[in-house]
CSV table of C-alpha atoms in Angstrom, one decimal:
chain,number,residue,atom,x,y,z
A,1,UNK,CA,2.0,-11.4,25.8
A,2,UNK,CA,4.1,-13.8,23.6
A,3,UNK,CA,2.3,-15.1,20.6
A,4,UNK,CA,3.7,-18.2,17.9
A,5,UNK,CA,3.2,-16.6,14.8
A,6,UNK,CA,4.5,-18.3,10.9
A,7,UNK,CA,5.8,-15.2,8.3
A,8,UNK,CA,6.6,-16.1,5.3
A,9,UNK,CA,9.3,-13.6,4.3
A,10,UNK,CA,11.2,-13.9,0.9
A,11,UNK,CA,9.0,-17.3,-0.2
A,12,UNK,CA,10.0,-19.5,3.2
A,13,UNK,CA,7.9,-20.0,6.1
A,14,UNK,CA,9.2,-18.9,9.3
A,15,UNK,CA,7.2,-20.2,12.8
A,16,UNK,CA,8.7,-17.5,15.5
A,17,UNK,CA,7.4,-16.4,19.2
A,18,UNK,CA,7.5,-12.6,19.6
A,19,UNK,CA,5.4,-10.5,21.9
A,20,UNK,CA,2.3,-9.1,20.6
A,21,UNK,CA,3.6,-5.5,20.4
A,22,UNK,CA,6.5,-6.5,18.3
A,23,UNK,CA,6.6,-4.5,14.9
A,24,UNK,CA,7.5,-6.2,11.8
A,25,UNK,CA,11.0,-4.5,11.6
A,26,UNK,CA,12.2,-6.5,14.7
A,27,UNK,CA,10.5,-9.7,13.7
A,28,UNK,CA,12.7,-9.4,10.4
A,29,UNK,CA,16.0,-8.4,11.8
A,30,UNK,CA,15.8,-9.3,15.3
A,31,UNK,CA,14.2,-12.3,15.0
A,32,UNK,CA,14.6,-13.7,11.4
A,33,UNK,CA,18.4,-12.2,10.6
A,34,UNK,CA,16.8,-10.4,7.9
A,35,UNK,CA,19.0,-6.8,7.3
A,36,UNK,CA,18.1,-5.6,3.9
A,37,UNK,CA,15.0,-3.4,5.8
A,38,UNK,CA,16.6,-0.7,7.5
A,39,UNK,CA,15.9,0.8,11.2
A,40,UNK,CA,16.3,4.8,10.1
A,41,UNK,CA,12.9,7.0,11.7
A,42,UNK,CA,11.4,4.2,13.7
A,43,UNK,CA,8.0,6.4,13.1
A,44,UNK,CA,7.4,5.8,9.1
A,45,UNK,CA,8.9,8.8,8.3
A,46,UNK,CA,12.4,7.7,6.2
A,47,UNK,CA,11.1,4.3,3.8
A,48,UNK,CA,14.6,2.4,5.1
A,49,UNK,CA,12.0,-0.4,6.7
A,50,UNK,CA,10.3,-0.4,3.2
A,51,UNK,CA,9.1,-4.2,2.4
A,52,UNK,CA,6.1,-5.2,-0.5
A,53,UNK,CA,3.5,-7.0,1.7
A,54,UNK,CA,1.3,-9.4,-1.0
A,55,UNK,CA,2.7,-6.8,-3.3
A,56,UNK,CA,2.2,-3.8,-2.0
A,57,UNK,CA,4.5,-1.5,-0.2
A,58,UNK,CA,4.6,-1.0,3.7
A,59,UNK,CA,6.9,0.3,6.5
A,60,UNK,CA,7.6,-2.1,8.9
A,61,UNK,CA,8.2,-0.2,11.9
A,62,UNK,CA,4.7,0.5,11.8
A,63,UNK,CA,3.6,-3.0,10.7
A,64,UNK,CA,3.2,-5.5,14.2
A,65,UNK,CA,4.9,-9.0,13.2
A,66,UNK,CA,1.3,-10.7,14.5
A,67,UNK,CA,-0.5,-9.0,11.8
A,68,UNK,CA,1.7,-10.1,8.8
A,69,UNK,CA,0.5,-13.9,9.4
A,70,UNK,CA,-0.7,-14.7,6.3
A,71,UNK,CA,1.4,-12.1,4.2
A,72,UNK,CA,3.3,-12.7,1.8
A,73,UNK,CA,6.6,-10.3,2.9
A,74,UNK,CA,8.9,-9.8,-0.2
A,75,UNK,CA,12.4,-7.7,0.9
A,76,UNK,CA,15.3,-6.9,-1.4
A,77,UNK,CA,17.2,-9.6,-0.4
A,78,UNK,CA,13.9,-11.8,-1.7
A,79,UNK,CA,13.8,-9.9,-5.1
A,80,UNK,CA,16.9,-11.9,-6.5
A,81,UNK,CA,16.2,-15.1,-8.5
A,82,UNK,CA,19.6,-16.9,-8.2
A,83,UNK,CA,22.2,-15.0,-10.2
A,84,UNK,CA,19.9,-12.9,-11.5
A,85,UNK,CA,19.1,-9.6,-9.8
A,86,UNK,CA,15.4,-7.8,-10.1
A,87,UNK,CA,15.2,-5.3,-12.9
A,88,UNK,CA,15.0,-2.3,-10.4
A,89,UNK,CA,17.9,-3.4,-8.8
A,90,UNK,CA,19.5,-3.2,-11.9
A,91,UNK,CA,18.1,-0.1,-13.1
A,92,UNK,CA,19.5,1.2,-9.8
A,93,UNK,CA,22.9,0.3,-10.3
A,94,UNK,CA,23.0,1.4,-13.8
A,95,UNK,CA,21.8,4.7,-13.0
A,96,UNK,CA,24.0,5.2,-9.4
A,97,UNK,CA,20.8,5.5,-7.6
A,98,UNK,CA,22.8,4.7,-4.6
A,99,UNK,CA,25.6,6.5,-2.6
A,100,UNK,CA,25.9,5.2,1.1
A,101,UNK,CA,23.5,2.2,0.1
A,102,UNK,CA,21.7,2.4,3.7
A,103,UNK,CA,18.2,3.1,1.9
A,104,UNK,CA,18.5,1.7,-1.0
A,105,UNK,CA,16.7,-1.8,-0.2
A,106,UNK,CA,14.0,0.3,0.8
A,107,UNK,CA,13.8,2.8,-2.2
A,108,UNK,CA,13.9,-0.6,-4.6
A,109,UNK,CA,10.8,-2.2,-2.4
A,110,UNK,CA,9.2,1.5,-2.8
A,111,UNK,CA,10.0,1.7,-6.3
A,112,UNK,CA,8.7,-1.5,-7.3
A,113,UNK,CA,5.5,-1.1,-5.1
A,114,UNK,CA,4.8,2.5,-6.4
A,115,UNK,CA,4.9,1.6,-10.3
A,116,UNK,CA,2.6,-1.8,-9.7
A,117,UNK,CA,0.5,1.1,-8.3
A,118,UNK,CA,0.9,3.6,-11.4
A,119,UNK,CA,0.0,0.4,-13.7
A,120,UNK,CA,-3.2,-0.4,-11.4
A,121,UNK,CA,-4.1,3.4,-11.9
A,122,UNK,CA,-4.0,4.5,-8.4
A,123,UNK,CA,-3.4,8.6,-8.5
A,124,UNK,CA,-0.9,10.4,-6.9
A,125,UNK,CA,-1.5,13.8,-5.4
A,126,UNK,CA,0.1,14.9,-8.9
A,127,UNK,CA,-1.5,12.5,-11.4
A,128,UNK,CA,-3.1,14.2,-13.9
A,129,UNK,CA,-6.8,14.5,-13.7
A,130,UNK,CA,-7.0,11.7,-17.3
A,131,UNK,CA,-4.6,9.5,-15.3
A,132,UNK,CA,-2.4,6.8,-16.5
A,133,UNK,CA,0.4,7.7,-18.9
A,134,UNK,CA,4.3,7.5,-18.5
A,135,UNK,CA,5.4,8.5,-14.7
A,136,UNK,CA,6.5,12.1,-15.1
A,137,UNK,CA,9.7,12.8,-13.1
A,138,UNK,CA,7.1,15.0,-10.7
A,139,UNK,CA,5.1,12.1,-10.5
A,140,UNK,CA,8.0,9.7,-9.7
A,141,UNK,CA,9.4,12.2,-7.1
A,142,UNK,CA,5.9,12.6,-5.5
A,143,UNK,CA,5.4,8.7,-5.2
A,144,UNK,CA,8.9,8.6,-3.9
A,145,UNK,CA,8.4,11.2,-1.5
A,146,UNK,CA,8.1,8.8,2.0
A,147,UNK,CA,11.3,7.5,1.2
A,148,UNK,CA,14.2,9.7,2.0
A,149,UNK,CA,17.7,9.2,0.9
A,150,UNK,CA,20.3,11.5,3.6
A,151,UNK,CA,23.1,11.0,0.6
A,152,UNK,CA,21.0,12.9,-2.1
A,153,UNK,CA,21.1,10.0,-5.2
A,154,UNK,CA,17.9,11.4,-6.1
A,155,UNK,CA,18.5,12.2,-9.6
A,156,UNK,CA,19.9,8.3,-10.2
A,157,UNK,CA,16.9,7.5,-8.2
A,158,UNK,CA,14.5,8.8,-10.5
A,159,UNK,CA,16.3,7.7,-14.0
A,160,UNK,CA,16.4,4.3,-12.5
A,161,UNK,CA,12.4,4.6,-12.0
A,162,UNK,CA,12.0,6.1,-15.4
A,163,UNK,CA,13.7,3.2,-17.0
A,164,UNK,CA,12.4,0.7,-14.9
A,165,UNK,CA,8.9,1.4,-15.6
A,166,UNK,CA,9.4,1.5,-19.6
């Protein structure tokens, strides 16, 4: 069953027909042209599809495209501001928290997501029981830890976090 739905990815509207079982993923790159969020796991598993939905971070291969009306999708490619790249970006390059670059657009989404978390106070399964603080290098890993990177840039992963979140 086809359905007309309106996303609004990256702060533009776009009206679009896609059958009802369509996930997210395809809306964006099938449908939209959208290639920053990646196709790695297609079951959740990997982060490449990582996107910030109204701010917080989801994976769109398990997100359907009918239930993002009225979201507000945000992917790397909408982070930039003209010339001007989003701090995480740039904390990633500084840092080489890339290799290949296949998962990086979805590392920056998760990144960004995971410290607007950490500075709402939501725990991790490693917070510490009085909370809040500087992110810990265990905690960054462990709020990291659904997205995978098959290159191994973890370390400039984490330093990018780190300094990022200062």
């Amino acid at each position: 069953m086809d359905r007309l739905i309106t996303l609004m990815v990256d702060g533009s509207p776009h009206p679009l027909t896609v059958d009802t079982r369509t996930t997210l993923l395809d809306a964006l790159r099938d449908h939209l042209g959208v290639m920053s969020p990646k196709k790695g796991c297609d079951h959740g598993q990997c982060g490449a599809c990582t996107v910030l939905a109204d701010g917080r971070r989801v994976t769109t291969c398990l997100s359907l495209a009918v239930a993002s009306e009225d979201v507000e999708i945000v992917t790397a490619q909408g982070l930039v501001d003209g010339d001007e790249i989003h701090p995480v970006q740039q904390a990633f390059l500084d840092h080489d928290g890339l290799q290949c670059g296949y998962c990086t657009p979805g590392q920056i989404c998760s990144a960004i997501g995971m410290l607007a978390e950490h500075k709402d106070g939501v725990p991790s399964a490693v917070t510490p029981p009085a909370g809040g603080g500087e992110l810990s290098e265990a905690e960054i890993r462990e709020r990291m830890s659904g997205n995978l990177c098959r290159c191994g840039a973890y370390n400039g992963i984490v330093a990018a976090i780190r300094e990022a979140a200062e």
